[in-house]
Amino acid sequence: MLGLSFCPTDLSELLKDGTKESHDRAENTQFVKDFLKGRIKKELFKLATVALYFTYSALEEEMDRNKDNPVFAPLYFPLELHRKEALIKDMKYFYGEDWKEKIQCSEATQHYVDRIHHVGQHEPELLVAHAYTRYMGDLSGGQVLKKVAQRALKLPSTDEGIQFYVFENVSNAQQFKQLYRARLNALDLDKSCKERIVEEANRAFRFNMQVFDELDKIGKSLTEEAQEGGLPVHDGRGDLRKCPYYADKLGKAAPGCPYHAAVAMAKQPLVQLILAACVAVAAGAAAWYMM
């Protein structure tokens, strides 16, 4: 017993144990499973990035609001963790300088955003759950997704389009996560508050899974020809002309479309072997949110 560095009341352990089932469910959503296998369409990856932009914009706005609040202040690491500026770079890469005019917040993402704002303004202690769920996942399984996306979508080796996954000011992710957990455990919270934070973390996972399911439904409507040219607006109910996620007009892929080249390359044994290796690594890293 003397060798243990934590106790059953440590918030980091309560969160890890209390969200394990949610971890497992998130890993087994169809969107995440397809992603890990390298079966991610470029337009869908762009939409996932848009969802992240709106989510982190809300999260970091509320974190800034509560940076001096003792129930959250010890977890305020803007230099090391904040993702909004990185996501803006990704938006510019995928959508161009006028990216703001080409994106909209999806229905599932809006529910997530609304909850984050409510928590930040009315129950700031629960903001801990949302920060933990997002950033610890980004520093863990998110690094696997970065490599899968870079290979599957043939993104530049200089990390354009995946700046979200690049933590320039975190030199050692494992050490930083240990620091973050230590800060979690040092928060002056009673048992009831800790239980509410765990409950909120599970709620955060549910919001993420709803976004995944939404993306999966949209992905099924994407055709190969529309991959590079964009799609009209779609509300998730079958009418592509009403999509809130697409601003580009429907277009056909030009000859020599990179997507078709990628499909052809994916059929080659060597590439299939690489993708299989990615899946194996991902399983070991326990996917998107595994700590």
Tab-separated table of C-alpha atoms in Angstrom:
chain	number	residue	atom	x	y	z
A	1	MET	CA	0.000	0.000	0.000
A	2	LEU	CA	2.868	2.376	0.721
A	3	GLY	CA	3.946	2.245	-2.902
A	4	LEU	CA	0.700	3.681	-4.217
A	5	SER	CA	0.849	7.265	-5.461
A	6	PHE	CA	-2.888	7.799	-5.399
A	7	CYS	CA	-5.915	6.991	-3.293
A	8	PRO	CA	-9.486	6.067	-4.243
A	9	THR	CA	-10.575	9.661	-3.676
A	10	ASP	CA	-8.082	11.182	-6.131
A	11	LEU	CA	-10.093	12.978	-8.808
A	12	SER	CA	-7.835	11.718	-11.599
A	13	GLU	CA	-8.503	8.110	-10.601
A	14	LEU	CA	-12.208	8.722	-10.102
A	15	LEU	CA	-12.367	10.202	-13.613
A	16	LYS	CA	-10.370	7.382	-15.162
A	17	ASP	CA	-12.436	4.651	-13.515
A	18	GLY	CA	-15.742	6.488	-13.785
A	19	THR	CA	-15.443	7.133	-17.541
A	20	LYS	CA	-13.997	3.774	-18.607
A	21	GLU	CA	-17.299	2.571	-20.025
A	22	SER	CA	-17.705	5.844	-21.927
A	23	HIS	CA	-14.149	5.448	-23.247
A	24	ASP	CA	-15.035	2.035	-24.597
A	25	ARG	CA	-18.238	3.230	-26.227
A	26	ALA	CA	-16.518	6.208	-27.852
A	27	GLU	CA	-13.814	3.957	-29.286
A	28	ASN	CA	-16.435	1.689	-30.783
A	29	THR	CA	-18.458	4.308	-32.635
A	30	GLN	CA	-18.383	3.622	-36.365
A	31	PHE	CA	-16.737	6.969	-37.118
A	32	VAL	CA	-13.781	6.288	-34.828
A	33	LYS	CA	-13.378	2.691	-36.001
A	34	ASP	CA	-13.351	3.796	-39.642
A	35	PHE	CA	-10.941	6.612	-38.845
A	36	LEU	CA	-8.486	4.252	-37.153
A	37	LYS	CA	-8.560	1.976	-40.196
A	38	GLY	CA	-7.652	4.896	-42.449
A	39	ARG	CA	-11.134	4.989	-43.968
A	40	ILE	CA	-11.661	8.711	-43.528
A	41	LYS	CA	-12.958	10.873	-46.363
A	42	LYS	CA	-11.370	14.271	-46.765
A	43	GLU	CA	-14.677	16.156	-46.665
A	44	LEU	CA	-15.641	14.285	-43.509
A	45	PHE	CA	-12.288	15.018	-41.890
A	46	LYS	CA	-12.834	18.682	-42.699
A	47	LEU	CA	-16.230	18.583	-41.004
A	48	ALA	CA	-14.750	16.881	-37.952
A	49	THR	CA	-12.202	19.699	-37.797
A	50	VAL	CA	-15.001	22.258	-38.023
A	51	ALA	CA	-16.756	20.565	-35.092
A	52	LEU	CA	-13.536	20.750	-33.104
A	53	TYR	CA	-13.143	24.434	-33.918
A	54	PHE	CA	-16.558	25.320	-32.486
A	55	THR	CA	-16.071	23.034	-29.487
A	56	TYR	CA	-12.674	24.439	-28.513
A	57	SER	CA	-13.741	28.010	-29.181
A	58	ALA	CA	-16.458	27.555	-26.556
A	59	LEU	CA	-14.269	25.597	-24.157
A	60	GLU	CA	-11.394	28.051	-24.231
A	61	GLU	CA	-13.713	31.050	-23.961
A	62	GLU	CA	-15.089	29.596	-20.732
A	63	MET	CA	-11.636	28.602	-19.514
A	64	ASP	CA	-10.471	32.195	-20.030
A	65	ARG	CA	-13.543	33.385	-18.145
A	66	ASN	CA	-12.688	31.128	-15.187
A	67	LYS	CA	-8.896	31.356	-15.234
A	68	ASP	CA	-8.852	32.986	-11.780
A	69	ASN	CA	-11.597	30.860	-10.270
A	70	PRO	CA	-10.017	28.518	-7.676
A	71	VAL	CA	-12.250	25.626	-8.778
A	72	PHE	CA	-10.558	25.693	-12.201
A	73	ALA	CA	-7.474	27.960	-12.130
A	74	PRO	CA	-4.900	25.183	-11.443
A	75	LEU	CA	-5.881	23.551	-14.770
A	76	TYR	CA	-5.442	26.698	-16.846
A	77	PHE	CA	-2.625	25.991	-19.319
A	78	PRO	CA	-3.316	28.262	-22.311
A	79	LEU	CA	0.219	28.178	-23.706
A	80	GLU	CA	0.490	24.394	-23.547
A	81	LEU	CA	-3.041	23.262	-24.325
A	82	HIS	CA	-5.267	25.778	-26.094
A	83	ARG	CA	-6.259	24.581	-29.552
A	84	LYS	CA	-8.329	27.352	-31.094
A	85	GLU	CA	-5.434	29.083	-32.876
A	86	ALA	CA	-4.171	25.762	-34.222
A	87	LEU	CA	-7.660	24.950	-35.492
A	88	ILE	CA	-7.854	28.322	-37.250
A	89	LYS	CA	-4.709	27.332	-39.169
A	90	ASP	CA	-6.406	24.076	-40.142
A	91	MET	CA	-9.539	25.966	-41.227
A	92	LYS	CA	-7.445	28.193	-43.484
A	93	TYR	CA	-5.685	25.169	-44.961
A	94	PHE	CA	-8.901	23.337	-45.804
A	95	TYR	CA	-11.265	26.211	-46.599
A	96	GLY	CA	-9.070	29.172	-47.528
A	97	GLU	CA	-8.778	32.670	-46.076
A	98	ASP	CA	-12.556	33.135	-46.183
A	99	TRP	CA	-13.096	30.003	-44.094
A	100	LYS	CA	-15.467	31.741	-41.665
A	101	GLU	CA	-17.979	32.186	-44.484
A	102	LYS	CA	-17.813	28.509	-45.412
A	103	ILE	CA	-18.461	26.767	-42.120
A	104	GLN	CA	-21.384	26.427	-39.746
A	105	CYS	CA	-21.851	24.707	-36.419
A	106	SER	CA	-23.676	21.392	-36.733
A	107	GLU	CA	-26.684	20.501	-34.609
A	108	ALA	CA	-24.856	17.946	-32.452
A	109	THR	CA	-21.874	20.245	-31.991
A	110	GLN	CA	-24.168	23.119	-31.018
A	111	HIS	CA	-25.657	21.032	-28.191
A	112	TYR	CA	-22.118	20.357	-26.965
A	113	VAL	CA	-21.169	24.039	-27.236
A	114	ASP	CA	-24.306	25.140	-25.385
A	115	ARG	CA	-23.523	22.801	-22.499
A	116	ILE	CA	-19.937	24.072	-22.237
A	117	HIS	CA	-21.146	27.672	-22.076
A	118	HIS	CA	-23.752	26.797	-19.455
A	119	VAL	CA	-21.154	25.065	-17.299
A	120	GLY	CA	-18.599	27.846	-17.648
A	121	GLN	CA	-21.096	30.511	-16.665
A	122	HIS	CA	-23.117	28.699	-13.996
A	123	GLU	CA	-21.184	25.658	-12.716
A	124	PRO	CA	-17.495	26.398	-13.360
A	125	GLU	CA	-16.333	23.454	-11.248
A	126	LEU	CA	-17.805	21.167	-13.940
A	127	LEU	CA	-15.593	22.829	-16.550
A	128	VAL	CA	-12.888	20.545	-15.142
A	129	ALA	CA	-14.689	17.570	-16.690
A	130	HIS	CA	-14.784	19.066	-20.171
A	131	ALA	CA	-11.145	20.176	-20.100
A	132	TYR	CA	-10.027	16.768	-18.842
A	133	THR	CA	-12.049	14.862	-21.434
A	134	ARG	CA	-10.777	16.892	-24.363
A	135	TYR	CA	-7.136	17.693	-23.617
A	136	MET	CA	-6.088	14.399	-22.060
A	137	GLY	CA	-7.566	12.619	-25.063
A	138	ASP	CA	-5.783	14.953	-27.473
A	139	LEU	CA	-2.450	14.215	-25.825
A	140	SER	CA	-3.109	10.469	-25.911
A	141	GLY	CA	-5.064	8.754	-28.671
A	142	GLY	CA	-5.296	11.981	-30.634
A	143	GLN	CA	-1.646	11.567	-31.567
A	144	VAL	CA	-2.501	8.246	-33.210
A	145	LEU	CA	-5.265	9.898	-35.217
A	146	LYS	CA	-2.817	12.539	-36.421
A	147	LYS	CA	-0.634	9.905	-38.054
A	148	VAL	CA	-3.586	8.015	-39.516
A	149	ALA	CA	-5.076	11.204	-41.021
A	150	GLN	CA	-1.741	12.341	-42.422
A	151	ARG	CA	-1.239	9.047	-44.242
A	152	ALA	CA	-4.820	8.351	-45.293
A	153	LEU	CA	-5.454	11.867	-46.628
A	154	LYS	CA	-1.923	12.387	-47.944
A	155	LEU	CA	-1.515	15.605	-45.999
A	156	PRO	CA	1.827	17.441	-46.076
A	157	SER	CA	4.589	16.125	-43.843
A	158	THR	CA	4.898	19.668	-42.495
A	159	ASP	CA	1.627	19.145	-40.561
A	160	GLU	CA	-0.665	21.453	-42.546
A	161	GLY	CA	-4.259	20.468	-41.893
A	162	ILE	CA	-3.442	18.685	-38.629
A	163	GLN	CA	-2.107	21.543	-36.505
A	164	PHE	CA	-4.805	20.667	-33.996
A	165	TYR	CA	-2.787	17.611	-32.988
A	166	VAL	CA	0.523	19.497	-32.699
A	167	PHE	CA	1.344	20.646	-29.153
A	168	GLU	CA	4.434	22.753	-29.719
A	169	ASN	CA	4.744	23.738	-26.072
A	170	VAL	CA	4.414	20.250	-24.614
A	171	SER	CA	7.813	18.608	-24.933
A	172	ASN	CA	6.844	15.411	-23.126
A	173	ALA	CA	3.162	14.462	-23.286
A	174	GLN	CA	3.423	11.756	-20.647
A	175	GLN	CA	5.060	14.062	-18.113
A	176	PHE	CA	2.564	16.799	-18.822
A	177	LYS	CA	-0.354	14.434	-18.282
A	178	GLN	CA	1.149	13.461	-14.947
A	179	LEU	CA	1.355	17.149	-14.001
A	180	TYR	CA	-2.234	17.680	-15.106
A	181	ARG	CA	-3.467	14.751	-13.020
A	182	ALA	CA	-1.546	16.054	-10.015
A	183	ARG	CA	-3.274	19.412	-10.441
A	184	LEU	CA	-6.627	17.612	-10.662
A	185	ASN	CA	-5.943	15.801	-7.409
A	186	ALA	CA	-4.937	19.017	-5.662
A	187	LEU	CA	-8.245	20.764	-6.353
A	188	ASP	CA	-10.087	21.528	-3.115
A	189	LEU	CA	-13.335	19.675	-3.864
A	190	ASP	CA	-15.624	17.605	-1.687
A	191	LYS	CA	-16.841	14.108	-2.525
A	192	SER	CA	-20.152	15.308	-3.925
A	193	CYS	CA	-18.454	17.772	-6.261
A	194	LYS	CA	-16.051	15.101	-7.519
A	195	GLU	CA	-18.972	12.814	-8.275
A	196	ARG	CA	-20.647	15.594	-10.259
A	197	ILE	CA	-17.434	16.155	-12.225
A	198	VAL	CA	-17.266	12.460	-13.136
A	199	GLU	CA	-20.912	12.571	-14.181
A	200	GLU	CA	-20.195	15.633	-16.332
A	201	ALA	CA	-17.213	13.906	-17.935
A	202	ASN	CA	-19.498	11.065	-18.989
A	203	ARG	CA	-21.896	13.649	-20.377
A	204	ALA	CA	-19.013	15.154	-22.359
A	205	PHE	CA	-18.307	11.737	-23.836
A	206	ARG	CA	-21.948	11.439	-24.853
A	207	PHE	CA	-21.760	14.788	-26.633
A	208	ASN	CA	-18.675	13.604	-28.491
A	209	MET	CA	-20.357	10.360	-29.480
A	210	GLN	CA	-23.344	12.289	-30.798
A	211	VAL	CA	-20.978	14.325	-32.966
A	212	PHE	CA	-19.340	11.091	-34.168
A	213	ASP	CA	-22.721	9.594	-35.043
A	214	GLU	CA	-23.692	12.757	-36.891
A	215	LEU	CA	-20.455	12.656	-38.885
A	216	ASP	CA	-20.990	8.976	-39.652
A	217	LYS	CA	-24.436	9.716	-41.111
A	218	ILE	CA	-23.043	12.544	-43.219
A	219	GLY	CA	-20.184	10.314	-44.372
A	220	LYS	CA	-22.627	7.817	-45.813
A	221	SER	CA	-24.030	10.551	-48.057
A	222	LEU	CA	-20.632	11.510	-49.484
A	223	THR	CA	-19.777	10.163	-52.906
A	224	GLU	CA	-16.275	9.740	-54.263
A	225	GLU	CA	-16.953	12.372	-56.920
A	226	ALA	CA	-17.836	14.939	-54.267
A	227	GLN	CA	-14.765	14.392	-52.144
A	228	GLU	CA	-12.628	17.149	-53.607
A	229	GLY	CA	-15.300	19.418	-55.044
A	230	GLY	CA	-17.407	19.865	-51.963
A	231	LEU	CA	-21.095	19.234	-51.345
A	232	PRO	CA	-24.166	21.414	-51.037
A	233	VAL	CA	-25.813	21.989	-47.692
A	234	HIS	CA	-27.229	19.022	-45.810
A	235	ASP	CA	-29.351	18.932	-42.670
A	236	GLY	CA	-28.692	15.277	-41.857
A	237	ARG	CA	-32.192	14.288	-42.941
A	238	GLY	CA	-31.504	13.336	-46.519
A	239	ASP	CA	-31.781	16.630	-48.415
A	240	LEU	CA	-28.269	17.510	-49.544
A	241	ARG	CA	-29.354	21.012	-50.529
A	242	LYS	CA	-29.916	21.952	-46.881
A	243	CYS	CA	-26.641	20.832	-45.350
A	244	PRO	CA	-25.407	23.252	-42.637
A	245	TYR	CA	-21.906	21.804	-42.919
A	246	TYR	CA	-21.056	22.563	-46.530
A	247	ALA	CA	-20.684	25.902	-48.233
A	248	ASP	CA	-18.955	24.777	-51.410
A	249	LYS	CA	-21.017	24.083	-54.488
A	250	LEU	CA	-21.422	20.528	-55.728
A	251	GLY	CA	-18.624	19.734	-58.122
A	252	LYS	CA	-17.174	16.787	-59.912
A	253	ALA	CA	-13.683	15.551	-59.276
A	254	ALA	CA	-11.207	16.661	-61.861
A	255	PRO	CA	-9.107	14.144	-63.804
A	256	GLY	CA	-6.253	12.988	-61.662
A	257	CYS	CA	-8.188	13.670	-58.479
A	258	PRO	CA	-5.934	12.996	-55.459
A	259	TYR	CA	-8.740	11.056	-53.822
A	260	HIS	CA	-8.891	8.534	-56.662
A	261	ALA	CA	-5.119	8.265	-56.591
A	262	ALA	CA	-5.308	7.579	-52.878
A	263	VAL	CA	-7.968	4.906	-53.448
A	264	ALA	CA	-5.806	3.232	-56.057
A	265	MET	CA	-2.762	3.395	-53.823
A	266	ALA	CA	-4.754	1.996	-50.902
A	267	LYS	CA	-5.233	-1.183	-52.914
A	268	GLN	CA	-1.502	-1.801	-53.018
A	269	PRO	CA	-0.264	-4.450	-50.540
A	270	LEU	CA	2.419	-2.222	-49.020
A	271	VAL	CA	-0.039	0.574	-48.278
A	272	GLN	CA	-2.517	-1.905	-46.846
A	273	LEU	CA	0.241	-3.188	-44.590
A	274	ILE	CA	0.996	0.359	-43.400
A	275	LEU	CA	-2.667	1.015	-42.671
A	276	ALA	CA	-2.915	-2.256	-40.807
A	277	ALA	CA	0.072	-1.226	-38.721
A	278	CYS	CA	-1.666	2.061	-37.940
A	279	VAL	CA	-4.682	0.171	-36.662
A	280	ALA	CA	-2.455	-1.997	-34.491
A	281	VAL	CA	-0.738	1.046	-33.027
A	282	ALA	CA	-4.096	2.696	-32.474
A	283	ALA	CA	-5.401	-0.313	-30.601
A	284	GLY	CA	-2.372	-0.198	-28.356
A	285	ALA	CA	-2.871	3.500	-27.717
A	286	ALA	CA	-6.536	2.859	-26.909
A	287	ALA	CA	-7.969	5.133	-29.586
A	288	TRP	CA	-9.148	8.718	-29.428
A	289	TYR	CA	-9.795	9.288	-25.759
A	290	MET	CA	-7.907	6.543	-23.971
A	291	MET	CA	-5.623	7.929	-21.302
